[in-house]
mmCIF file of C-alpha atoms and ligand atoms in Angstrom:
data_model
loop_
_atom_site.group_PDB
_atom_site.id
_atom_site.type_symbol
_atom_site.label_atom_id
_atom_site.label_comp_id
_atom_site.label_asym_id
_atom_site.label_seq_id
_atom_site.Cartn_x
_atom_site.Cartn_y
_atom_site.Cartn_z
ATOM 1 C CA MET D 3 44.167 42.999 74.619
ATOM 2 C CA GLN D 4 47.510 41.251 74.906
ATOM 3 C CA ARG D 5 48.167 39.805 78.349
ATOM 4 C CA VAL D 6 51.502 40.675 79.946
ATOM 5 C CA ARG D 7 53.167 37.621 81.436
ATOM 6 C CA GLN D 8 56.036 38.061 83.838
ATOM 7 C CA PRO D 9 57.720 34.648 84.235
ATOM 8 C CA THR D 10 59.457 33.976 87.539
ATOM 9 C CA PRO D 11 62.626 31.897 87.732
ATOM 10 C CA GLN D 12 62.432 28.448 89.304
ATOM 11 C CA ASP D 13 63.505 28.244 92.918
ATOM 12 C CA PHE D 14 66.497 26.235 94.055
ATOM 13 C CA ASP D 15 64.729 23.891 96.511
ATOM 14 C CA ARG D 16 65.068 20.742 94.416
ATOM 15 C CA VAL D 17 68.197 21.623 92.437
ATOM 16 C CA LEU D 18 70.846 19.060 93.395
ATOM 17 C CA SER D 19 72.847 18.846 90.171
ATOM 18 C CA SER D 20 73.922 22.406 89.519
ATOM 19 C CA MET D 21 77.246 24.059 90.235
ATOM 20 C CA CYS D 22 75.491 27.431 90.290
ATOM 21 C CA THR D 23 73.583 28.653 93.307
ATOM 22 C CA GLU D 24 71.464 31.439 94.697
ATOM 23 C CA PRO D 25 73.470 34.639 94.764
ATOM 24 C CA HIS D 26 74.067 36.370 98.066
ATOM 25 C CA PRO D 27 71.382 39.105 98.474
ATOM 26 C CA ARG D 28 74.009 41.887 98.494
ATOM 27 C CA ALA D 29 75.527 40.456 95.322
ATOM 28 C CA HIS D 30 72.102 40.377 93.700
ATOM 29 C CA GLU D 31 71.542 44.069 94.510
ATOM 30 C CA ALA D 32 74.977 45.084 93.259
ATOM 31 C CA ALA D 33 74.470 43.136 90.030
ATOM 32 C CA VAL D 34 71.179 44.893 89.320
ATOM 33 C CA GLU D 35 72.799 48.264 89.970
ATOM 34 C CA PHE D 36 75.620 47.604 87.479
ATOM 35 C CA LEU D 37 73.573 45.753 84.852
ATOM 36 C CA ALA D 38 74.043 48.368 82.135
ATOM 37 C CA THR D 39 77.759 49.013 82.605
ATOM 38 C CA ASN D 40 80.365 47.497 80.289
ATOM 39 C CA PRO D 41 83.739 46.493 81.742
ATOM 40 C CA GLY D 42 84.710 45.556 78.177
ATOM 41 C CA ASP D 43 85.376 49.266 77.656
ATOM 42 C CA PRO D 44 87.148 50.202 80.893
ATOM 43 C CA ALA D 45 88.175 53.705 79.847
ATOM 44 C CA THR D 46 84.499 54.639 79.382
ATOM 45 C CA TYR D 47 83.046 52.607 82.272
ATOM 46 C CA GLN D 48 85.660 53.454 84.856
ATOM 47 C CA THR D 49 83.755 52.620 88.039
ATOM 48 C CA VAL D 50 83.116 49.065 86.996
ATOM 49 C CA ALA D 51 86.692 48.818 85.692
ATOM 50 C CA ASP D 52 87.934 49.728 89.186
ATOM 51 C CA LEU D 53 85.588 47.124 90.643
ATOM 52 C CA GLU D 54 86.997 44.518 88.264
ATOM 53 C CA GLN D 55 90.513 45.236 89.554
ATOM 54 C CA GLU D 56 89.129 44.799 93.094
ATOM 55 C CA ALA D 57 87.640 41.459 92.081
ATOM 56 C CA VAL D 58 90.937 40.272 90.606
ATOM 57 C CA ASP D 59 92.841 41.417 93.719
ATOM 58 C CA THR D 60 90.482 39.516 96.028
ATOM 59 C CA LEU D 61 90.623 36.432 93.820
ATOM 60 C CA GLY D 62 94.419 36.729 94.092
ATOM 61 C CA GLU D 63 94.139 36.822 97.884
ATOM 62 C CA ILE D 64 91.913 33.729 97.877
ATOM 63 C CA THR D 65 94.306 31.808 95.616
ATOM 64 C CA GLY D 66 97.603 32.890 97.216
ATOM 65 C CA LEU D 67 98.793 35.343 94.552
ATOM 66 C CA ASP D 68 100.079 38.765 95.719
ATOM 67 C CA ASP D 69 100.107 40.567 92.413
ATOM 68 C CA PRO D 70 97.450 38.907 90.249
ATOM 69 C CA PHE D 71 96.639 39.610 86.603
ATOM 70 C CA GLY D 72 93.399 38.557 84.966
ATOM 71 C CA TYR D 73 89.771 39.479 84.576
ATOM 72 C CA VAL D 74 86.199 38.490 85.390
ATOM 73 C CA THR D 75 85.135 36.048 82.680
ATOM 74 C CA SER D 76 81.690 34.798 81.748
ATOM 75 C CA GLY D 77 82.499 31.568 83.609
ATOM 76 C CA GLY D 78 84.880 28.651 83.864
ATOM 77 C CA THR D 79 84.496 27.899 80.181
ATOM 78 C CA GLU D 80 85.864 31.275 79.100
ATOM 79 C CA ALA D 81 88.624 31.128 81.723
ATOM 80 C CA ASN D 82 89.755 27.704 80.487
ATOM 81 C CA ILE D 83 89.559 28.712 76.831
ATOM 82 C CA GLN D 84 91.600 31.839 77.487
ATOM 83 C CA ALA D 85 94.186 29.925 79.528
ATOM 84 C CA VAL D 86 94.727 27.590 76.566
ATOM 85 C CA HIS D 87 94.672 30.561 74.184
ATOM 86 C CA ALA D 88 97.337 32.449 76.151
ATOM 87 C CA ALA D 89 99.528 29.370 76.574
ATOM 88 C CA ARG D 90 99.339 28.613 72.853
ATOM 89 C CA ASN D 91 100.200 32.211 71.925
ATOM 90 C CA ARG D 92 103.063 32.334 74.402
ATOM 91 C CA ALA D 93 104.466 28.984 73.261
ATOM 92 C CA ASP D 94 104.271 30.248 69.711
ATOM 93 C CA ALA D 95 106.066 33.477 70.595
ATOM 94 C CA ASP D 96 108.756 31.491 72.431
ATOM 95 C CA SER D 97 109.381 29.231 69.454
ATOM 96 C CA ASP D 98 112.102 29.613 66.812
ATOM 97 C CA ALA D 99 109.540 29.616 64.028
ATOM 98 C CA PRO D 100 106.383 31.373 65.279
ATOM 99 C CA GLY D 101 103.224 30.314 63.480
ATOM 100 C CA SER D 102 104.610 27.027 62.190
ATOM 101 C CA ASP D 103 104.495 24.923 65.359
ATOM 102 C CA GLU D 104 101.899 22.345 66.307
ATOM 103 C CA HIS D 105 100.973 22.685 69.966
ATOM 104 C CA ASN D 106 99.384 20.206 72.314
ATOM 105 C CA ILE D 107 97.850 20.429 75.762
ATOM 106 C CA VAL D 108 97.748 17.639 78.338
ATOM 107 C CA ALA D 109 94.885 17.116 80.787
ATOM 108 C CA PRO D 110 93.251 14.235 82.679
ATOM 109 C CA THR D 111 90.018 12.689 81.375
ATOM 110 C CA SER D 112 88.331 14.345 84.368
ATOM 111 C CA VAL D 113 88.890 17.783 82.832
ATOM 112 C CA HIS D 114 85.776 19.856 82.080
ATOM 113 C CA PHE D 115 84.471 19.734 78.503
ATOM 114 C CA SER D 116 85.254 23.426 78.081
ATOM 115 C CA VAL D 117 88.821 22.277 77.406
ATOM 116 C CA ASN D 118 87.575 20.251 74.416
ATOM 117 C CA LYS D 119 85.990 23.451 73.110
ATOM 118 C CA ALA D 120 89.251 25.325 73.646
ATOM 119 C CA ALA D 121 91.338 22.731 71.820
ATOM 120 C CA GLU D 122 88.957 22.608 68.889
ATOM 121 C CA MET D 123 88.691 26.366 68.472
ATOM 122 C CA LEU D 124 92.363 27.070 68.976
ATOM 123 C CA GLY D 125 93.677 24.271 66.787
ATOM 124 C CA VAL D 126 95.701 22.551 69.498
ATOM 125 C CA GLU D 127 95.786 18.821 70.125
ATOM 126 C CA LEU D 128 94.190 17.767 73.410
ATOM 127 C CA ARG D 129 95.956 14.774 74.920
ATOM 128 C CA THR D 130 93.785 13.342 77.665
ATOM 129 C CA VAL D 131 95.421 11.019 80.142
ATOM 130 C CA PRO D 132 93.720 8.529 82.465
ATOM 131 C CA VAL D 133 92.897 9.095 86.111
ATOM 132 C CA ASP D 134 93.930 6.775 88.936
ATOM 133 C CA ASP D 135 91.655 4.727 91.196
ATOM 134 C CA ASP D 136 90.764 7.877 93.107
ATOM 135 C CA TYR D 137 89.776 9.827 89.964
ATOM 136 C CA ARG D 138 92.927 11.991 90.053
ATOM 137 C CA ALA D 139 95.257 12.572 87.097
ATOM 138 C CA ASP D 140 97.672 9.660 86.723
ATOM 139 C CA LEU D 141 101.080 11.318 87.046
ATOM 140 C CA ASP D 142 102.971 8.680 85.057
ATOM 141 C CA ALA D 143 100.536 9.184 82.221
ATOM 142 C CA VAL D 144 100.968 12.980 82.384
ATOM 143 C CA GLU D 145 104.730 12.549 82.288
ATOM 144 C CA ALA D 146 104.461 10.214 79.283
ATOM 145 C CA ALA D 147 102.112 12.533 77.385
ATOM 146 C CA VAL D 148 104.121 15.782 77.529
ATOM 147 C CA ASP D 149 106.732 16.538 74.884
ATOM 148 C CA ASP D 150 108.510 19.507 73.294
ATOM 149 C CA ASP D 151 105.261 20.683 71.684
ATOM 150 C CA THR D 152 103.271 20.778 74.932
ATOM 151 C CA ALA D 153 102.115 24.340 75.551
ATOM 152 C CA LEU D 154 100.029 23.672 78.663
ATOM 153 C CA VAL D 155 99.296 21.047 81.290
ATOM 154 C CA ILE D 156 95.931 21.365 83.023
ATOM 155 C CA GLY D 157 95.163 20.052 86.489
ATOM 156 C CA VAL D 158 91.737 20.097 88.109
ATOM 157 C CA ALA D 159 91.216 21.335 91.647
ATOM 158 C CA GLY D 160 87.687 20.170 92.381
ATOM 159 C CA SER D 161 86.610 17.996 89.453
ATOM 160 C CA THR D 162 83.130 18.295 88.006
ATOM 161 C CA GLU D 163 82.045 14.685 88.521
ATOM 162 C CA TYR D 164 83.832 13.497 91.678
ATOM 163 C CA GLY D 165 85.137 16.695 93.314
ATOM 164 C CA ARG D 166 88.731 15.455 93.204
ATOM 165 C CA VAL D 167 91.908 17.556 93.393
ATOM 166 C CA ASP D 168 94.826 16.557 91.157
ATOM 167 C CA ALA D 169 98.398 16.530 92.486
ATOM 168 C CA ILE D 170 98.994 20.123 91.400
ATOM 169 C CA PRO D 171 102.623 20.596 92.628
ATOM 170 C CA ALA D 172 103.759 17.364 90.925
ATOM 171 C CA MET D 173 101.920 18.209 87.694
ATOM 172 C CA THR D 174 103.446 21.686 87.718
ATOM 173 C CA GLU D 175 106.907 20.182 87.986
ATOM 174 C CA ILE D 176 106.219 17.873 85.042
ATOM 175 C CA ALA D 177 104.865 20.804 82.991
ATOM 176 C CA HIS D 178 107.759 23.122 83.750
ATOM 177 C CA ASP D 179 110.370 20.404 83.180
ATOM 178 C CA ALA D 180 108.911 20.104 79.670
ATOM 179 C CA SER D 181 108.972 23.931 79.252
ATOM 180 C CA ALA D 182 105.166 23.944 79.229
ATOM 181 C CA ARG D 183 102.921 26.156 81.335
ATOM 182 C CA MET D 184 100.587 24.950 84.077
ATOM 183 C CA HIS D 185 96.910 25.863 84.445
ATOM 184 C CA VAL D 186 94.685 24.850 87.365
ATOM 185 C CA ASP D 187 90.942 24.606 86.858
ATOM 186 C CA ALA D 188 89.547 25.569 90.255
ATOM 187 C CA SER D 189 86.327 26.909 88.706
ATOM 188 C CA TRP D 190 84.206 24.974 91.179
ATOM 189 C CA GLY D 191 86.680 24.282 93.993
ATOM 190 C CA GLY D 192 88.339 27.693 94.330
ATOM 191 C CA PHE D 193 86.076 29.093 97.044
ATOM 192 C CA ILE D 194 86.166 25.992 99.266
ATOM 193 C CA LEU D 195 89.741 24.727 98.856
ATOM 194 C CA PRO D 196 91.275 27.538 100.976
ATOM 195 C CA PHE D 197 89.685 25.812 103.979
ATOM 196 C CA THR D 198 91.154 22.379 103.254
ATOM 197 C CA ASP D 199 94.664 20.894 103.386
ATOM 198 C CA TYR D 200 94.902 20.417 99.622
ATOM 199 C CA GLU D 201 97.832 21.879 97.676
ATOM 200 C CA TRP D 202 96.119 23.605 94.797
ATOM 201 C CA SER D 203 96.910 27.341 94.804
ATOM 202 C CA PHE D 204 99.498 29.805 93.469
ATOM 203 C CA ALA D 205 101.075 29.640 96.943
ATOM 204 C CA ASP D 206 101.384 25.846 96.819
ATOM 205 C CA ALA D 207 103.092 25.543 93.415
ATOM 206 C CA PRO D 208 104.528 27.850 90.719
ATOM 207 C CA ILE D 209 101.440 27.450 88.547
ATOM 208 C CA ASP D 210 100.931 29.949 85.724
ATOM 209 C CA SER D 211 97.172 30.436 85.514
ATOM 210 C CA MET D 212 93.918 29.468 87.163
ATOM 211 C CA ALA D 213 90.173 29.429 86.576
ATOM 212 C CA ILE D 214 88.089 30.259 89.679
ATOM 213 C CA ASP D 215 84.417 31.136 89.414
ATOM 214 C CA PRO D 216 82.638 33.543 91.756
ATOM 215 C CA HIS D 217 79.331 32.374 90.226
ATOM 216 C CA LYS D 218 79.770 28.895 91.684
ATOM 217 C CA PHE D 219 80.741 28.583 95.380
ATOM 218 C CA GLY D 220 81.492 32.331 95.445
ATOM 219 C CA GLN D 221 77.730 33.071 95.504
ATOM 220 C CA ALA D 222 77.948 35.761 92.846
ATOM 221 C CA PRO D 223 75.223 36.019 90.214
ATOM 222 C CA VAL D 224 75.859 34.506 86.786
ATOM 223 C CA PRO D 225 77.927 35.474 84.775
ATOM 224 C CA ALA D 226 81.018 35.797 86.958
ATOM 225 C CA GLY D 227 83.992 33.556 86.347
ATOM 226 C CA GLY D 228 87.633 34.363 86.876
ATOM 227 C CA LEU D 229 90.873 33.993 84.952
ATOM 228 C CA LEU D 230 93.995 34.623 87.016
ATOM 229 C CA ALA D 231 97.604 34.704 85.889
ATOM 230 C CA ARG D 232 100.920 35.006 87.689
ATOM 231 C CA GLU D 233 102.473 37.095 84.898
ATOM 232 C CA ARG D 234 101.208 40.100 83.003
ATOM 233 C CA ALA D 235 102.529 38.473 79.819
ATOM 234 C CA THR D 236 99.762 35.843 80.019
ATOM 235 C CA VAL D 237 97.022 38.457 79.764
ATOM 236 C CA ASP D 238 99.045 40.484 77.226
ATOM 237 C CA ALA D 239 99.208 37.384 75.030
ATOM 238 C CA LEU D 240 95.414 37.645 74.684
ATOM 239 C CA ALA D 241 95.155 41.362 73.935
ATOM 240 C CA VAL D 242 93.979 42.820 70.652
ATOM 241 C CA ASP D 243 93.828 46.499 69.650
ATOM 242 C CA THR D 244 90.398 48.102 69.915
ATOM 243 C CA PRO D 245 90.490 51.147 67.626
ATOM 244 C CA TYR D 246 86.899 52.409 67.980
ATOM 245 C CA LEU D 247 86.697 52.272 71.804
ATOM 246 C CA GLU D 248 87.930 54.770 74.353
ATOM 247 C CA SER D 249 90.088 51.901 75.665
ATOM 248 C CA THR D 250 92.933 50.817 73.396
ATOM 249 C CA SER D 251 93.078 47.049 73.892
ATOM 250 C CA GLN D 252 91.035 44.094 75.119
ATOM 251 C CA ALA D 253 92.152 40.688 76.423
ATOM 252 C CA THR D 254 88.707 39.178 76.977
ATOM 253 C CA LEU D 255 86.994 36.634 74.729
ATOM 254 C CA THR D 256 83.701 38.510 74.825
ATOM 255 C CA GLY D 257 83.474 42.156 73.786
ATOM 256 C CA THR D 258 80.661 43.989 75.528
ATOM 257 C CA ARG D 259 79.891 42.229 78.804
ATOM 258 C CA SER D 260 77.623 43.195 81.648
ATOM 259 C CA GLY D 261 79.107 44.779 84.749
ATOM 260 C CA ALA D 262 76.546 42.782 86.748
ATOM 261 C CA GLY D 263 78.924 39.846 87.119
ATOM 262 C CA VAL D 264 81.810 42.057 88.192
ATOM 263 C CA ALA D 265 79.821 44.083 90.740
ATOM 264 C CA GLY D 266 78.049 40.959 92.016
ATOM 265 C CA ALA D 267 81.344 39.130 92.469
ATOM 266 C CA VAL D 268 82.892 42.011 94.424
ATOM 267 C CA ALA D 269 79.833 42.322 96.679
ATOM 268 C CA ALA D 270 79.689 38.557 97.334
ATOM 269 C CA MET D 271 83.387 38.360 98.159
ATOM 270 C CA ASP D 272 83.156 41.464 100.386
ATOM 271 C CA GLU D 273 80.372 39.791 102.335
ATOM 272 C CA LEU D 274 81.713 36.254 102.514
ATOM 273 C CA TRP D 275 85.522 36.117 102.281
ATOM 274 C CA PRO D 276 86.791 34.458 104.353
ATOM 275 C CA ALA D 277 84.429 33.690 107.270
ATOM 276 C CA GLY D 278 81.237 33.182 105.249
ATOM 277 C CA TYR D 279 82.934 30.911 102.739
ATOM 278 C CA ARG D 280 84.577 28.900 105.529
ATOM 279 C CA GLN D 281 81.200 28.318 107.171
ATOM 280 C CA GLN D 282 79.651 27.461 103.817
ATOM 281 C CA TYR D 283 82.376 24.884 103.157
ATOM 282 C CA ARG D 284 81.908 23.310 106.601
ATOM 283 C CA ASP D 285 78.122 23.155 106.283
ATOM 284 C CA GLN D 286 78.168 21.698 102.786
ATOM 285 C CA GLN D 287 80.938 19.194 103.522
ATOM 286 C CA ALA D 288 78.848 18.023 106.489
ATOM 287 C CA ASN D 289 75.802 17.781 104.214
ATOM 288 C CA ALA D 290 77.747 15.751 101.645
ATOM 289 C CA GLU D 291 78.988 13.379 104.346
ATOM 290 C CA PHE D 292 75.451 13.069 105.718
ATOM 291 C CA LEU D 293 74.053 12.202 102.290
ATOM 292 C CA ALA D 294 76.873 9.730 101.561
ATOM 293 C CA ARG D 295 76.260 7.985 104.904
ATOM 294 C CA GLU D 296 72.510 7.808 104.371
ATOM 295 C CA LEU D 297 72.913 6.376 100.869
ATOM 296 C CA ALA D 298 75.440 3.795 102.085
ATOM 297 C CA VAL D 299 73.092 2.717 104.893
ATOM 298 C CA ARG D 300 70.534 1.975 102.172
ATOM 299 C CA GLY D 301 72.991 -0.386 100.450
ATOM 300 C CA ILE D 302 73.900 2.080 97.680
ATOM 301 C CA ASP D 303 77.541 2.284 96.495
ATOM 302 C CA VAL D 304 78.906 5.766 97.182
ATOM 303 C CA VAL D 305 82.163 7.441 96.171
ATOM 304 C CA GLU D 306 83.632 9.103 99.272
ATOM 305 C CA PRO D 307 82.941 12.862 99.110
ATOM 306 C CA THR D 308 86.320 14.530 99.647
ATOM 307 C CA LEU D 309 84.701 17.869 98.735
ATOM 308 C CA PRO D 310 80.948 18.675 98.916
ATOM 309 C CA LEU D 311 79.940 16.479 95.977
ATOM 310 C CA VAL D 312 78.402 13.024 96.283
ATOM 311 C CA THR D 313 78.439 10.424 93.528
ATOM 312 C CA ALA D 314 76.536 7.151 93.937
ATOM 313 C CA SER D 315 75.242 4.203 91.931
ATOM 314 C CA LEU D 316 71.508 4.364 91.313
ATOM 315 C CA SER D 317 69.399 2.336 88.902
ATOM 316 C CA THR D 318 67.975 4.129 85.877
ATOM 317 C CA ALA D 319 64.427 3.413 87.087
ATOM 318 C CA THR D 320 65.082 5.015 90.497
ATOM 319 C CA PHE D 321 66.881 7.949 88.917
ATOM 320 C CA GLU D 322 64.014 8.616 86.519
ATOM 321 C CA ALA D 323 61.427 8.237 89.282
ATOM 322 C CA LEU D 324 63.232 10.908 91.304
ATOM 323 C CA ARG D 325 63.314 13.196 88.287
ATOM 324 C CA ASP D 326 59.569 12.666 87.969
ATOM 325 C CA GLU D 327 59.332 13.945 91.543
ATOM 326 C CA GLU D 328 60.892 17.173 90.197
ATOM 327 C CA TRP D 329 64.332 16.582 91.680
ATOM 328 C CA ARG D 330 66.879 18.241 89.418
ATOM 329 C CA ILE D 331 69.583 15.589 89.425
ATOM 330 C CA ALA D 332 72.229 14.587 86.890
ATOM 331 C CA ARG D 333 74.543 11.721 86.151
ATOM 332 C CA THR D 334 78.258 11.260 85.616
ATOM 333 C CA ALA D 335 79.536 9.937 82.275
ATOM 334 C CA ALA D 336 79.635 6.510 83.968
ATOM 335 C CA GLY D 337 75.933 6.836 84.815
ATOM 336 C CA GLU D 338 76.153 7.509 88.580
ATOM 337 C CA LEU D 339 73.925 9.943 90.434
ATOM 338 C CA ARG D 340 75.798 13.163 91.173
ATOM 339 C CA VAL D 341 74.650 15.561 93.911
ATOM 340 C CA VAL D 342 76.514 18.846 94.332
ATOM 341 C CA CYS D 343 76.072 20.322 97.810
ATOM 342 C CA MET D 344 76.008 23.979 96.812
ATOM 343 C CA PRO D 345 75.124 26.715 99.328
ATOM 344 C CA HIS D 346 71.386 26.492 98.553
ATOM 345 C CA VAL D 347 71.282 22.755 99.411
ATOM 346 C CA SER D 348 69.894 22.452 102.934
ATOM 347 C CA ARG D 349 69.848 19.439 105.256
ATOM 348 C CA ALA D 350 66.040 19.583 105.073
ATOM 349 C CA SER D 351 66.073 19.293 101.288
ATOM 350 C CA LEU D 352 68.456 16.317 101.467
ATOM 351 C CA GLU D 353 66.132 14.680 103.991
ATOM 352 C CA ALA D 354 63.186 15.267 101.653
ATOM 353 C CA PHE D 355 65.226 13.777 98.802
ATOM 354 C CA LEU D 356 66.024 10.678 100.888
ATOM 355 C CA ALA D 357 62.367 10.291 101.829
ATOM 356 C CA ASP D 358 61.415 10.368 98.139
ATOM 357 C CA LEU D 359 64.223 7.935 97.368
ATOM 358 C CA ASP D 360 62.863 5.486 99.972
ATOM 359 C CA ARG D 361 59.370 5.840 98.569
ATOM 360 C CA VAL D 362 60.292 5.286 94.915
ATOM 361 C CA ARG D 363 62.479 2.278 95.800
ATOM 362 C CA SER D 364 59.825 0.577 97.957
HETATM 363 C C1 PLP F 30 85.728 22.165 86.963
HETATM 364 C C2 PLP F 30 84.897 22.998 86.025
HETATM 365 N N1 PLP F 30 85.515 23.786 85.135
HETATM 366 C C3 PLP F 30 84.822 24.559 84.278
HETATM 367 C C4 PLP F 30 83.446 24.587 84.283
HETATM 368 C C5 PLP F 30 82.682 25.451 83.309
HETATM 369 O O1 PLP F 30 82.134 26.533 83.973
HETATM 370 P P1 PLP F 30 80.983 27.422 83.319
HETATM 371 O O2 PLP F 30 79.818 26.514 83.130
HETATM 372 O O3 PLP F 30 80.784 28.495 84.331
HETATM 373 O O4 PLP F 30 81.502 27.967 82.049
HETATM 374 C C6 PLP F 30 82.765 23.768 85.199
HETATM 375 C C7 PLP F 30 81.291 23.768 85.228
HETATM 376 O O5 PLP F 30 80.656 23.164 86.020
HETATM 377 C C8 PLP F 30 83.491 22.959 86.083
HETATM 378 O O6 PLP F 30 82.914 22.127 86.958
#
């Protein structure tokens, strides 16, 4: 007789490297309920289509945009790809000779690798510019890189490796002066930045589009990312006709997609925006500062955590020994340890991590 094996997912206790987290219990329930719905065909699956509009409206509220356009993507990767896609199509439509232009996009080296995917697939040149001493886009370099063929400038609000926020208003001015559009990647930072003094949102600068992921700090189940746009034309630039569906057009990169992400995102945001997210930000920023302090006391070089993400120098031997202890940790491109204080990361688990660190170093 064949044995039935029901695997269980790993728990989050020792996961310090991920930008995903445990979904809020209400979000989990809602996701299960809507698992078999398809927001890719909104005329047929109308309930989940209404929920998707709710999700976009709440994401607009979080990011300072009164009348938002967009949709729930599969994650930050899709949101970034579609932002580049829309900007390229719009630049092409704006040009005197549509179809014949070569477009480029400008972004700091700190930009997420999803932008490399976008550039490659969409046939646009990616011009990466250096970051300054604080890992933020160097504005002089951005200014020097843009030209008449620049379709989009991308700034990061909460960078993947150091949790830094680029000077979004200044970058937007550079982009718009060059007749380019401005996209902000707040995939990771979007649910914590509202509680900081950073200028990053649609209310802080006339940015054109944004990536913000409920499945990261928003505590929605995977897959739930978000693409937001100030103008309807951005989403329209992505739309294709869909003859065999009840709906007539589709602006998403994926076709059929589960309603789980949409319903989970709405439930998580209903539960947590804004008080729950504010508390989460405070707790995790305090955890990041605690970890940074404790590492520094041990003589380890630490990059100051301006958002809940700690980067520190650690020898390869120590790093590997901690991985052998089942800690799920990762490194930056420069080889530093990177710990992301996501909602599942407790003070107790950081203390256990430090105890293991002391043991493997002794
Ligand atoms: C800043 C940033 N943008 C985009 C992404 C890609 O998001 P996803 O993995 O959900 O596609 C990440 C992933 O960590 C990220 O940190």
